[in-house]
PDB file of C-alpha atoms in Angstrom:
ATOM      1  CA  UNK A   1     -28.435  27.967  -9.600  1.00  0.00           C
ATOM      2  CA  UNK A   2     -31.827  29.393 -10.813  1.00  0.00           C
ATOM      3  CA  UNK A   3     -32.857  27.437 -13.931  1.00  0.00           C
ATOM      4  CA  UNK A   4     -36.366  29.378 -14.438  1.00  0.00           C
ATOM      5  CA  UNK A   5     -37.533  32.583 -13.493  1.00  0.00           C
ATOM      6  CA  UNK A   6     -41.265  33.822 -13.585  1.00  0.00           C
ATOM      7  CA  UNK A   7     -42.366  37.284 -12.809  1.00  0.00           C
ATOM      8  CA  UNK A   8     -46.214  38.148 -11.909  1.00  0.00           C
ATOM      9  CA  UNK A   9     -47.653  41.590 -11.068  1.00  0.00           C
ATOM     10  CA  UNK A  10     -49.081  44.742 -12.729  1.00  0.00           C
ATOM     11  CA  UNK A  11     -47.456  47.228 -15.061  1.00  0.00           C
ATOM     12  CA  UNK A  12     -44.592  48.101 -12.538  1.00  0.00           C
ATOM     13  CA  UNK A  13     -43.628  44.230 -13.376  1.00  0.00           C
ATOM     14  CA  UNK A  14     -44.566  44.645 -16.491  1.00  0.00           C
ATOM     15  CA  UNK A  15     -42.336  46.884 -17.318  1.00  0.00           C
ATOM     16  CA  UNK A  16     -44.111  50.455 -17.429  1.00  0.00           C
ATOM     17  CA  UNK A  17     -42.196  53.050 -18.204  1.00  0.00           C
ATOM     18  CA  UNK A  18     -38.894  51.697 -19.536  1.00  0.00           C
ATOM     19  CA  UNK A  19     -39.181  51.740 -23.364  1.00  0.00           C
ATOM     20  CA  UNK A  20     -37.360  48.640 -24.989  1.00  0.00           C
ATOM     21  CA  UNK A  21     -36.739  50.980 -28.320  1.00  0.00           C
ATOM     22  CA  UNK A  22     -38.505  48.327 -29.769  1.00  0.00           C
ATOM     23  CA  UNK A  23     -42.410  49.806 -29.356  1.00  0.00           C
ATOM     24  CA  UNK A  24     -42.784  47.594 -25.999  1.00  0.00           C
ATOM     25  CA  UNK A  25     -41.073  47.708 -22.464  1.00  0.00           C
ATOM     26  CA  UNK A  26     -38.160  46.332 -20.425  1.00  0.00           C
ATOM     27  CA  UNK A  27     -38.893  47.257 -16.741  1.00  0.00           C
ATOM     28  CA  UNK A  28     -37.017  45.823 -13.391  1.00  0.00           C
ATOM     29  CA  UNK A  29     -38.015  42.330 -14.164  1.00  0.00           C
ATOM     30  CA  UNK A  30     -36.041  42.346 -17.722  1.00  0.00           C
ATOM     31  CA  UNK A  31     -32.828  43.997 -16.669  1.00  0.00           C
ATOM     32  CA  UNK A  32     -33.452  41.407 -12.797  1.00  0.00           C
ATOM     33  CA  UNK A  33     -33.518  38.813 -15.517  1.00  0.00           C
ATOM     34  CA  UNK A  34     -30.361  39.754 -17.402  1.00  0.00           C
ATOM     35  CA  UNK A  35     -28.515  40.274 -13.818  1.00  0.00           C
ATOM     36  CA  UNK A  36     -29.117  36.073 -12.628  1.00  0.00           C
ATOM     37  CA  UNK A  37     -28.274  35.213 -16.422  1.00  0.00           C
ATOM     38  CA  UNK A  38     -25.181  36.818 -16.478  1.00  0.00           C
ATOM     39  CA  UNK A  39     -24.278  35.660 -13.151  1.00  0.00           C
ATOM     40  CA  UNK A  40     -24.817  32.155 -13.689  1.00  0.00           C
ATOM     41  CA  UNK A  41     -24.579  31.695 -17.470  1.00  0.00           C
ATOM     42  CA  UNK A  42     -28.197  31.658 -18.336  1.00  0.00           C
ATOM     43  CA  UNK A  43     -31.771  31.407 -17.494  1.00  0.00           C
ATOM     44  CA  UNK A  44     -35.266  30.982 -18.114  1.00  0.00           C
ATOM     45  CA  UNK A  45     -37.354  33.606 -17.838  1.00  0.00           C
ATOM     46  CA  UNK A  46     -41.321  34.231 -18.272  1.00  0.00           C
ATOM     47  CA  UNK A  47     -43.058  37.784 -17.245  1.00  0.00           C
ATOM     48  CA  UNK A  48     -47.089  37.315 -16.818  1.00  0.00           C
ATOM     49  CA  UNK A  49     -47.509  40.782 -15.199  1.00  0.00           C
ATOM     50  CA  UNK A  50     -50.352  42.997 -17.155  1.00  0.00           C
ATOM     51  CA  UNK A  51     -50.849  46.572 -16.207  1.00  0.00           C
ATOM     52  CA  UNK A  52     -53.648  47.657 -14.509  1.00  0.00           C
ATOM     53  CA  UNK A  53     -54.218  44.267 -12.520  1.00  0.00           C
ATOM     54  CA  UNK A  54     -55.184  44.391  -8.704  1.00  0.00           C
ATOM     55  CA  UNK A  55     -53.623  42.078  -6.118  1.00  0.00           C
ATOM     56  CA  UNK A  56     -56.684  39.765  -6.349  1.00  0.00           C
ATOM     57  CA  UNK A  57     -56.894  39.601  -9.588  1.00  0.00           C
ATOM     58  CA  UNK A  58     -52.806  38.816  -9.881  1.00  0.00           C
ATOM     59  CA  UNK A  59     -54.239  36.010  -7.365  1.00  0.00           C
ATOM     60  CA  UNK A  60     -56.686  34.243  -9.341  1.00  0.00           C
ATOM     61  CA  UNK A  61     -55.512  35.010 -13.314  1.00  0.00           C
ATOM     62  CA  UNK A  62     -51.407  34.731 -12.927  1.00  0.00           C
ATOM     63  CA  UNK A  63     -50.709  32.748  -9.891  1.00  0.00           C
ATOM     64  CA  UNK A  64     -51.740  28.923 -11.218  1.00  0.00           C
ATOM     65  CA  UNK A  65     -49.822  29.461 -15.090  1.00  0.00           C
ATOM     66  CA  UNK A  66     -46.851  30.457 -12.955  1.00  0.00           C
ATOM     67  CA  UNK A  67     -46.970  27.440 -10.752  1.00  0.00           C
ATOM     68  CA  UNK A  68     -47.714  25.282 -13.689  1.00  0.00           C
ATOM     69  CA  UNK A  69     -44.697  26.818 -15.259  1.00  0.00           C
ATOM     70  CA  UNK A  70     -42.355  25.615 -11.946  1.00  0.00           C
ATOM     71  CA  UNK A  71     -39.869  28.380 -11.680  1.00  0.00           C
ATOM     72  CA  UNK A  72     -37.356  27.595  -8.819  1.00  0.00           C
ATOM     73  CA  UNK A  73     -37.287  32.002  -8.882  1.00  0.00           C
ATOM     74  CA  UNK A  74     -40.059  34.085  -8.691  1.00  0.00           C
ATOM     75  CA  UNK A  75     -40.546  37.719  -8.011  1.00  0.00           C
ATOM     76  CA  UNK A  76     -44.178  38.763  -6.507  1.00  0.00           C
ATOM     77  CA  UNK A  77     -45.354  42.547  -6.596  1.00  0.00           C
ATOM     78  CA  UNK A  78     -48.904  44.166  -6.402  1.00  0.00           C
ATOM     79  CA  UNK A  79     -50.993  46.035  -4.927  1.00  0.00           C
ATOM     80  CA  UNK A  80     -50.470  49.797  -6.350  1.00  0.00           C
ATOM     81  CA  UNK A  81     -53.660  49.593  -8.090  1.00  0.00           C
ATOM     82  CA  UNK A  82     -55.394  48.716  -5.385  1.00  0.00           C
ATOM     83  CA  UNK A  83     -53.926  51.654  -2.977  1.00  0.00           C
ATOM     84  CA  UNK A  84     -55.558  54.039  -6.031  1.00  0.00           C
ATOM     85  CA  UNK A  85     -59.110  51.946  -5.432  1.00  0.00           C
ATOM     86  CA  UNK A  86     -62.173  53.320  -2.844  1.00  0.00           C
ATOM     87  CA  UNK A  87     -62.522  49.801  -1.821  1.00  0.00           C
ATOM     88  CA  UNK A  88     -58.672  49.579  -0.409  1.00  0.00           C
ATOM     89  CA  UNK A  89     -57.993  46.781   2.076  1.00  0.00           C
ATOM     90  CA  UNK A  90     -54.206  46.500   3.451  1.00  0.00           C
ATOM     91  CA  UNK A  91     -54.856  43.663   4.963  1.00  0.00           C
ATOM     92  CA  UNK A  92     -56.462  42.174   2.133  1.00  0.00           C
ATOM     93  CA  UNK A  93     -54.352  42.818  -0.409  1.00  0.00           C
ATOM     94  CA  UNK A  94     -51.595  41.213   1.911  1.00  0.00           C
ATOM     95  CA  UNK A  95     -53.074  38.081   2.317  1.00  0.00           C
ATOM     96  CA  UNK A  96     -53.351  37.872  -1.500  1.00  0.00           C
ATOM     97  CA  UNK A  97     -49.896  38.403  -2.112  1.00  0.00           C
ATOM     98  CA  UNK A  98     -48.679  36.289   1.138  1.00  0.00           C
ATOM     99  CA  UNK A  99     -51.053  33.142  -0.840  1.00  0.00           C
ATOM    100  CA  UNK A 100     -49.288  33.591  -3.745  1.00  0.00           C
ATOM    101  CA  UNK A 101     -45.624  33.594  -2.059  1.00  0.00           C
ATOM    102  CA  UNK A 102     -47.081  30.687   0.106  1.00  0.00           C
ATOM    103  CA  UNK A 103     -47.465  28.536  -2.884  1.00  0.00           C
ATOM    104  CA  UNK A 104     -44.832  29.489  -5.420  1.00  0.00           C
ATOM    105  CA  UNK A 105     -42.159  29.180  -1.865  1.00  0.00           C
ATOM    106  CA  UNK A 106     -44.429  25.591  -1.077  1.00  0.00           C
ATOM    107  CA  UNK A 107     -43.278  24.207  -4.678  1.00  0.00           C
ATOM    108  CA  UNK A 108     -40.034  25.194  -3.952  1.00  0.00           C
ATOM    109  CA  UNK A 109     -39.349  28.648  -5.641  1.00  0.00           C
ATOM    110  CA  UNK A 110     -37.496  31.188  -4.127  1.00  0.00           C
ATOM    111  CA  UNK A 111     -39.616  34.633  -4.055  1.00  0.00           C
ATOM    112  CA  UNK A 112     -38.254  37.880  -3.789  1.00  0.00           C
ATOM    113  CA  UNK A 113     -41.159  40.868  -3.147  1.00  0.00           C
ATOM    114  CA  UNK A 114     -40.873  44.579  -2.400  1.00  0.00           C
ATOM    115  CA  UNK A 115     -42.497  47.212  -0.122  1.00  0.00           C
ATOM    116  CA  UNK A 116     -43.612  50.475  -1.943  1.00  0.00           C
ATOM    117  CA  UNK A 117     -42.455  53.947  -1.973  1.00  0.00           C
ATOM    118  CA  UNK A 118     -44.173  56.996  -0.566  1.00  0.00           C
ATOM    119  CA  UNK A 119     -45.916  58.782  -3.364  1.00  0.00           C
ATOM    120  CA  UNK A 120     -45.850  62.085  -2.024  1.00  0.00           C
ATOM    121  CA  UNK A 121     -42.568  63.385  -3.203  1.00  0.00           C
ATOM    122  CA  UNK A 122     -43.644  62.188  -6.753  1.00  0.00           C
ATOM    123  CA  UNK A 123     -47.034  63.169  -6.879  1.00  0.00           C
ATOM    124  CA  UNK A 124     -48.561  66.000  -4.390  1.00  0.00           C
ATOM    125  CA  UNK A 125     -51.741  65.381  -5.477  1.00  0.00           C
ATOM    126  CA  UNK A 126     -51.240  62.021  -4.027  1.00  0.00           C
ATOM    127  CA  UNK A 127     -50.743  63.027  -0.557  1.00  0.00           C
ATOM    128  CA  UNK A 128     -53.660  61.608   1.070  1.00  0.00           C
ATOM    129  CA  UNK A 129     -52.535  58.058  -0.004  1.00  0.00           C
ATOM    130  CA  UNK A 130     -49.819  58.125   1.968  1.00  0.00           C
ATOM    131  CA  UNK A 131     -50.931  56.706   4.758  1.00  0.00           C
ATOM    132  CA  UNK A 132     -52.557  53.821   2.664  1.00  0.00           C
ATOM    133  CA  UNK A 133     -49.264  52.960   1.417  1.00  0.00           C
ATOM    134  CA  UNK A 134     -47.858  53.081   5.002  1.00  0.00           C
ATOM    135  CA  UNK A 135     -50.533  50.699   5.980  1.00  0.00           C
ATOM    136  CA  UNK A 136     -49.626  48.610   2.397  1.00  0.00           C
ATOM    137  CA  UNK A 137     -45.946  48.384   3.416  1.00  0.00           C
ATOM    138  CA  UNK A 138     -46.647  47.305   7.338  1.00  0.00           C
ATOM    139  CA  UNK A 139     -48.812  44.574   5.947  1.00  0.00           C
ATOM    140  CA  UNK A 140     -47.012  43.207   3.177  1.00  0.00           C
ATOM    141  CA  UNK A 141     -43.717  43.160   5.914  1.00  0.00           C
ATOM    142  CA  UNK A 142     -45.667  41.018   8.263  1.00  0.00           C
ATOM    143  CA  UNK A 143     -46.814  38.893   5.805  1.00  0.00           C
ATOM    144  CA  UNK A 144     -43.434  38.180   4.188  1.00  0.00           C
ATOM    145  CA  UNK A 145     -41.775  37.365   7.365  1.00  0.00           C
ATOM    146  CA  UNK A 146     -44.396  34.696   7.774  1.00  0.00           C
ATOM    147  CA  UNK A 147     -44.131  33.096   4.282  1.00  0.00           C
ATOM    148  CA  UNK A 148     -40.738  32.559   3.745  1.00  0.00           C
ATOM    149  CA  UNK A 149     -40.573  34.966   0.690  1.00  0.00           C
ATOM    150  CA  UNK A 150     -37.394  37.034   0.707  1.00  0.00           C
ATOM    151  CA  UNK A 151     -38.470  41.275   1.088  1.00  0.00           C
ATOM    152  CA  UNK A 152     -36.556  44.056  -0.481  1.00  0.00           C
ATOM    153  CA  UNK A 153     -37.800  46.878   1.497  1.00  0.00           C
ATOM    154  CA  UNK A 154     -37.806  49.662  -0.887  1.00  0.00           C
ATOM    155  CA  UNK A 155     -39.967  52.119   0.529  1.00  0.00           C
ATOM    156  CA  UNK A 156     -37.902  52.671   3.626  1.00  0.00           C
ATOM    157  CA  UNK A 157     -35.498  53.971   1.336  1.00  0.00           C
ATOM    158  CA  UNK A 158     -36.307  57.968   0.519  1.00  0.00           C
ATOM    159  CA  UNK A 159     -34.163  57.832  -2.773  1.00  0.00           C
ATOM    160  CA  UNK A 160     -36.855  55.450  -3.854  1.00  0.00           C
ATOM    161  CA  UNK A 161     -39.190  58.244  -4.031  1.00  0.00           C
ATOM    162  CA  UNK A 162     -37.248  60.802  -6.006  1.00  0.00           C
ATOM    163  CA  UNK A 163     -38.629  62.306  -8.743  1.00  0.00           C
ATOM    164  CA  UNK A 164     -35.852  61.652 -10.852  1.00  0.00           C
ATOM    165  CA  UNK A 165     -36.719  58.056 -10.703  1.00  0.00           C
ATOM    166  CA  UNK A 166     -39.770  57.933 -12.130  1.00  0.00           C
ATOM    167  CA  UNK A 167     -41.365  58.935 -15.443  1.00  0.00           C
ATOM    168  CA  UNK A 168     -43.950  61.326 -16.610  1.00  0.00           C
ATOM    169  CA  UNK A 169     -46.948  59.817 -15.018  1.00  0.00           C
ATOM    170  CA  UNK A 170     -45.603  59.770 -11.846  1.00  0.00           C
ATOM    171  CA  UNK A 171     -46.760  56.224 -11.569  1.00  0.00           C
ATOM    172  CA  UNK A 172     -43.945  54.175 -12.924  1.00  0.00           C
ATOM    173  CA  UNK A 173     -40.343  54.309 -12.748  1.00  0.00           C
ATOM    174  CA  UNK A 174     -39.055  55.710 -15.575  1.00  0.00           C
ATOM    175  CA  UNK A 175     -35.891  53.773 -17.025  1.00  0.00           C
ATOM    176  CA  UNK A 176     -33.051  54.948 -14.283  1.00  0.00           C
ATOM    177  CA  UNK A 177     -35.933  53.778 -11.704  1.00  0.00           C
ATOM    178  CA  UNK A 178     -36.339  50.460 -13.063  1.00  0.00           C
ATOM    179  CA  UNK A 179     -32.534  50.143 -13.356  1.00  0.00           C
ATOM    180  CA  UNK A 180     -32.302  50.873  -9.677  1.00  0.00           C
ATOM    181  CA  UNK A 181     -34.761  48.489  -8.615  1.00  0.00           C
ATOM    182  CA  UNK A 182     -33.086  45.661 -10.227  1.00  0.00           C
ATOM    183  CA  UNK A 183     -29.995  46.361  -9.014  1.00  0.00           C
ATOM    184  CA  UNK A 184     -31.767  46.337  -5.591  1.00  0.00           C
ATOM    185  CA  UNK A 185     -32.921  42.832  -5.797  1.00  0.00           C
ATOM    186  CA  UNK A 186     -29.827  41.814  -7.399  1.00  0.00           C
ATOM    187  CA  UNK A 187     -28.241  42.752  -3.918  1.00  0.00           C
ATOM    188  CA  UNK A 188     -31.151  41.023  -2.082  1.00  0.00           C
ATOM    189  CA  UNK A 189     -30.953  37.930  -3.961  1.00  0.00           C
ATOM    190  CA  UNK A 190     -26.785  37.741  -3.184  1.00  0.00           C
ATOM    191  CA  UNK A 191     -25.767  38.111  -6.753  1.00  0.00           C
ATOM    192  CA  UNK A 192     -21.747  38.621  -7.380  1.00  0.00           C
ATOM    193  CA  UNK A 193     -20.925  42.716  -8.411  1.00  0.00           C
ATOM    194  CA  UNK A 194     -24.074  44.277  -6.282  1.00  0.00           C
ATOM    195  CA  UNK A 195     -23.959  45.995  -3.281  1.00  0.00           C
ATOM    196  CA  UNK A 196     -26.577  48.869  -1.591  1.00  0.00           C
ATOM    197  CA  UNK A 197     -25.350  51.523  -3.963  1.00  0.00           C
ATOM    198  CA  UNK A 198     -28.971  51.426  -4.514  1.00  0.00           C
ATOM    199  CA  UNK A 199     -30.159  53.002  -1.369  1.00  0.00           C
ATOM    200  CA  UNK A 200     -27.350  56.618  -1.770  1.00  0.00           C
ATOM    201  CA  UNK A 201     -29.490  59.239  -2.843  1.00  0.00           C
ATOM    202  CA  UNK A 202     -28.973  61.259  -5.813  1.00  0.00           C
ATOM    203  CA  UNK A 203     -27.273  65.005  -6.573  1.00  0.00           C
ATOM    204  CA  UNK A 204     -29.349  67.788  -4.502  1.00  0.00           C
ATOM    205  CA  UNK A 205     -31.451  68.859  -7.496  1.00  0.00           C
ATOM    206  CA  UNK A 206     -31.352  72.399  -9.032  1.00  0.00           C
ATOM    207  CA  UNK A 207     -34.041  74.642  -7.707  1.00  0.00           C
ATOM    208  CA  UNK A 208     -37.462  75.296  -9.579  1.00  0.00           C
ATOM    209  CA  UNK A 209     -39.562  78.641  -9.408  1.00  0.00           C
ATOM    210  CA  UNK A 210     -42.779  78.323  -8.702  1.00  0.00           C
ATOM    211  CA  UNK A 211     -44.171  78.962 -12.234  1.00  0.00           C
ATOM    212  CA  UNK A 212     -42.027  76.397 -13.340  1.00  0.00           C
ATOM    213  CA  UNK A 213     -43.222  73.958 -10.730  1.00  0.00           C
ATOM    214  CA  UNK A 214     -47.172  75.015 -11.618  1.00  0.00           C
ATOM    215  CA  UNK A 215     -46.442  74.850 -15.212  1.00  0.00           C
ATOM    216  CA  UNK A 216     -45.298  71.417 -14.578  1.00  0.00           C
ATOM    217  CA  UNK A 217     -48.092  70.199 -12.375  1.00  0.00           C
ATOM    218  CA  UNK A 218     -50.842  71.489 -15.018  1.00  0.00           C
ATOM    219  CA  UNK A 219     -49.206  69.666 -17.659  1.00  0.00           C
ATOM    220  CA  UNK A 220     -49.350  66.472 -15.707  1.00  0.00           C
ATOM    221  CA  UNK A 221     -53.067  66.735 -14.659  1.00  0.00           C
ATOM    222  CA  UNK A 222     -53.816  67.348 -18.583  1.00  0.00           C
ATOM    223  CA  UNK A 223     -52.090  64.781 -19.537  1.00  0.00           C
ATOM    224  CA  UNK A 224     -52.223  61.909 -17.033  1.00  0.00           C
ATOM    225  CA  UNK A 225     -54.619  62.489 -14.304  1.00  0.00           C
ATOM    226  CA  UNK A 226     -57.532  63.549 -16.508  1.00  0.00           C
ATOM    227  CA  UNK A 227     -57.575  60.905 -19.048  1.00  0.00           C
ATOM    228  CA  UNK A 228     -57.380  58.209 -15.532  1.00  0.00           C
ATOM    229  CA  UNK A 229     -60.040  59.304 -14.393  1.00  0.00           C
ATOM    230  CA  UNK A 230     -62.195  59.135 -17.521  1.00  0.00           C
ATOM    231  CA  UNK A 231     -61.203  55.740 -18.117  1.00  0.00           C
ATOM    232  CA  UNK A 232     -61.899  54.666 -14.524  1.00  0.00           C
ATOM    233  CA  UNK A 233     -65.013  56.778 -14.314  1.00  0.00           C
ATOM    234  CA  UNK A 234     -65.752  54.140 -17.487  1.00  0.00           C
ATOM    235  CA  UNK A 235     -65.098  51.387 -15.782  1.00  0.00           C
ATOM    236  CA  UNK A 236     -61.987  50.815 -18.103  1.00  0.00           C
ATOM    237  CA  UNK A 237     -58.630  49.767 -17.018  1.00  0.00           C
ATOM    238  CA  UNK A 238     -54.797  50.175 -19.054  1.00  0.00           C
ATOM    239  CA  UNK A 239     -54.836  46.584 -18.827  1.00  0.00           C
ATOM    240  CA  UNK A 240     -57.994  45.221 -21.005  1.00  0.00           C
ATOM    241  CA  UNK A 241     -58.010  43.511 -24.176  1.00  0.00           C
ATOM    242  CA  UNK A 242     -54.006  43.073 -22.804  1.00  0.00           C
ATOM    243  CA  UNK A 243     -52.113  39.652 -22.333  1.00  0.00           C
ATOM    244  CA  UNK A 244     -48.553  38.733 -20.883  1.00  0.00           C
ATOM    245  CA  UNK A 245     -45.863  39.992 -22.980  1.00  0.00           C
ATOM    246  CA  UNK A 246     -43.828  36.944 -21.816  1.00  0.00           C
ATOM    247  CA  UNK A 247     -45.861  33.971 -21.512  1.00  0.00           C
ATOM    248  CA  UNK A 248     -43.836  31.386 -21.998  1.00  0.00           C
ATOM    249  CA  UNK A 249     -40.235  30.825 -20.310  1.00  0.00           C
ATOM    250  CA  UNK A 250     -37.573  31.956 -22.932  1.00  0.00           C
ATOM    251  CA  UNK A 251     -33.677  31.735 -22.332  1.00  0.00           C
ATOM    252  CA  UNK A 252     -32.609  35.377 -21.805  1.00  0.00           C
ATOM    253  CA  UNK A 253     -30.198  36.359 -24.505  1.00  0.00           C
ATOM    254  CA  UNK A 254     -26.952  37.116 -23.282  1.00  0.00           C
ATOM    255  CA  UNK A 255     -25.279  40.592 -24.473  1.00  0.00           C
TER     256      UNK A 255
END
């Protein structure tokens, strides 16, 4: 039995985009959450993930307040922002996660990661980052399998990469995404009423003409890529002036 859980990462742990209906957001790590509480009859949970956070920066800001915290469950995901960085290092970013599995497995947690999916189904534009994420998903494999850290690989799976599945941005899930995910590492982790339903791929969608498709891609460089890449041509990130929205361990409330 899992008496703590504590979640670290970037805005896909965070939560980003799976509205709560409350002004904030649920995201994987909530309804993951909800999934060991109901299975066991409760649970602590914390969340320190901020949006916009690289793999190193996870590393030195989140990893010591969740080890001082002393979950016996931890989930560890980054290094999307770091694929969308000139400076990208697959290797690097994999040692920086495989550290912080390292310790959080070394005090006795257990730590549940995933790979990445492809981001060329979601975004076209994104295309040329494929084979960074390839290179991500090779490294943070090897490095799992040498830290004792449990891997849900997610972006072997093509469903993981529909469209459906994620929101407007085309950088986070949207809320049948993160619904999937935690349902995926509910299976991984062995809880009772999950199985790899998860990995089936959805309804053949219905076809879109090309103005349609155009129409659509225009309205997502207006309204997502342009206003990035101001902000990063700033030096800004999503995630300043932010802090955890969980900080401190909190029973998860039971439906």
């Amino acid at each position: 039995m899992w008496q703590r859980y504590v979640a670290i990462g970037d805005s896909t742990t965070e939560g980003l985009d799976d509205p709560d209906g409350a002004g904030g957001y649920r995201g994987w790590a909530d309804r993951f959450a909800l999934a060991v509480a109901r299975a066991q009859g409760g649970l602590e949970y914390a969340n320190l993930a901020i949006r916009g956070r690289t793999t190193a920066r996870i590393r030195a800001e989140q990893l010591q307040p969740a080890l001082d915290l002393a979950p016996n469950l931890a989930t560890v995901v980054a290094g999307m922002n770091d694929v969308l960085r000139p400076s990208f290092d697959a290797d690097q970013v994999a040692e920086d996660v495989a550290a912080m599995q390292r310790a959080l497995v070394g005090q006795g947690a257990t730590v549940l990661t995933f790979t990445m999916p492809d981001p060329a189904p979601v975004m076209p534009l994104a295309r040329p980052l494929r084979g960074r994420m390839l290179a991500l998903n090779e490294a943070l494999r090897a490095a799992t399998a040498r830290t004792g850290a449990t891997l849900l690989d997610l972006g072997a799976h093509p469903v993981s990469s529909d469209p459906r599945l994620w929101s407007d941005d085309r950088l986070h899930a949207n809320s049948a995404g993160h619904e999937r995910i935690a349902g995926a590492l509910a299976y991984t982790a062995g809880l009772p009423g999950f199985d790899d339903s998860w990995t089936r791929p959805l309804p053949p969608p219905p076809r879109r003409r090309r103005g349609e498709v155009f129409g659509a891609e225009l309205a997502w460089t207006r309204r997502h890529l342009l206003p990035w890449l101001a902000r990063h041509l700033r030096g800004r990130s999503s995630g300043d002036d932010r802090v955890a929205k969980r900080p401190v361990p909190l029973p998860v409330l039971l439906d």
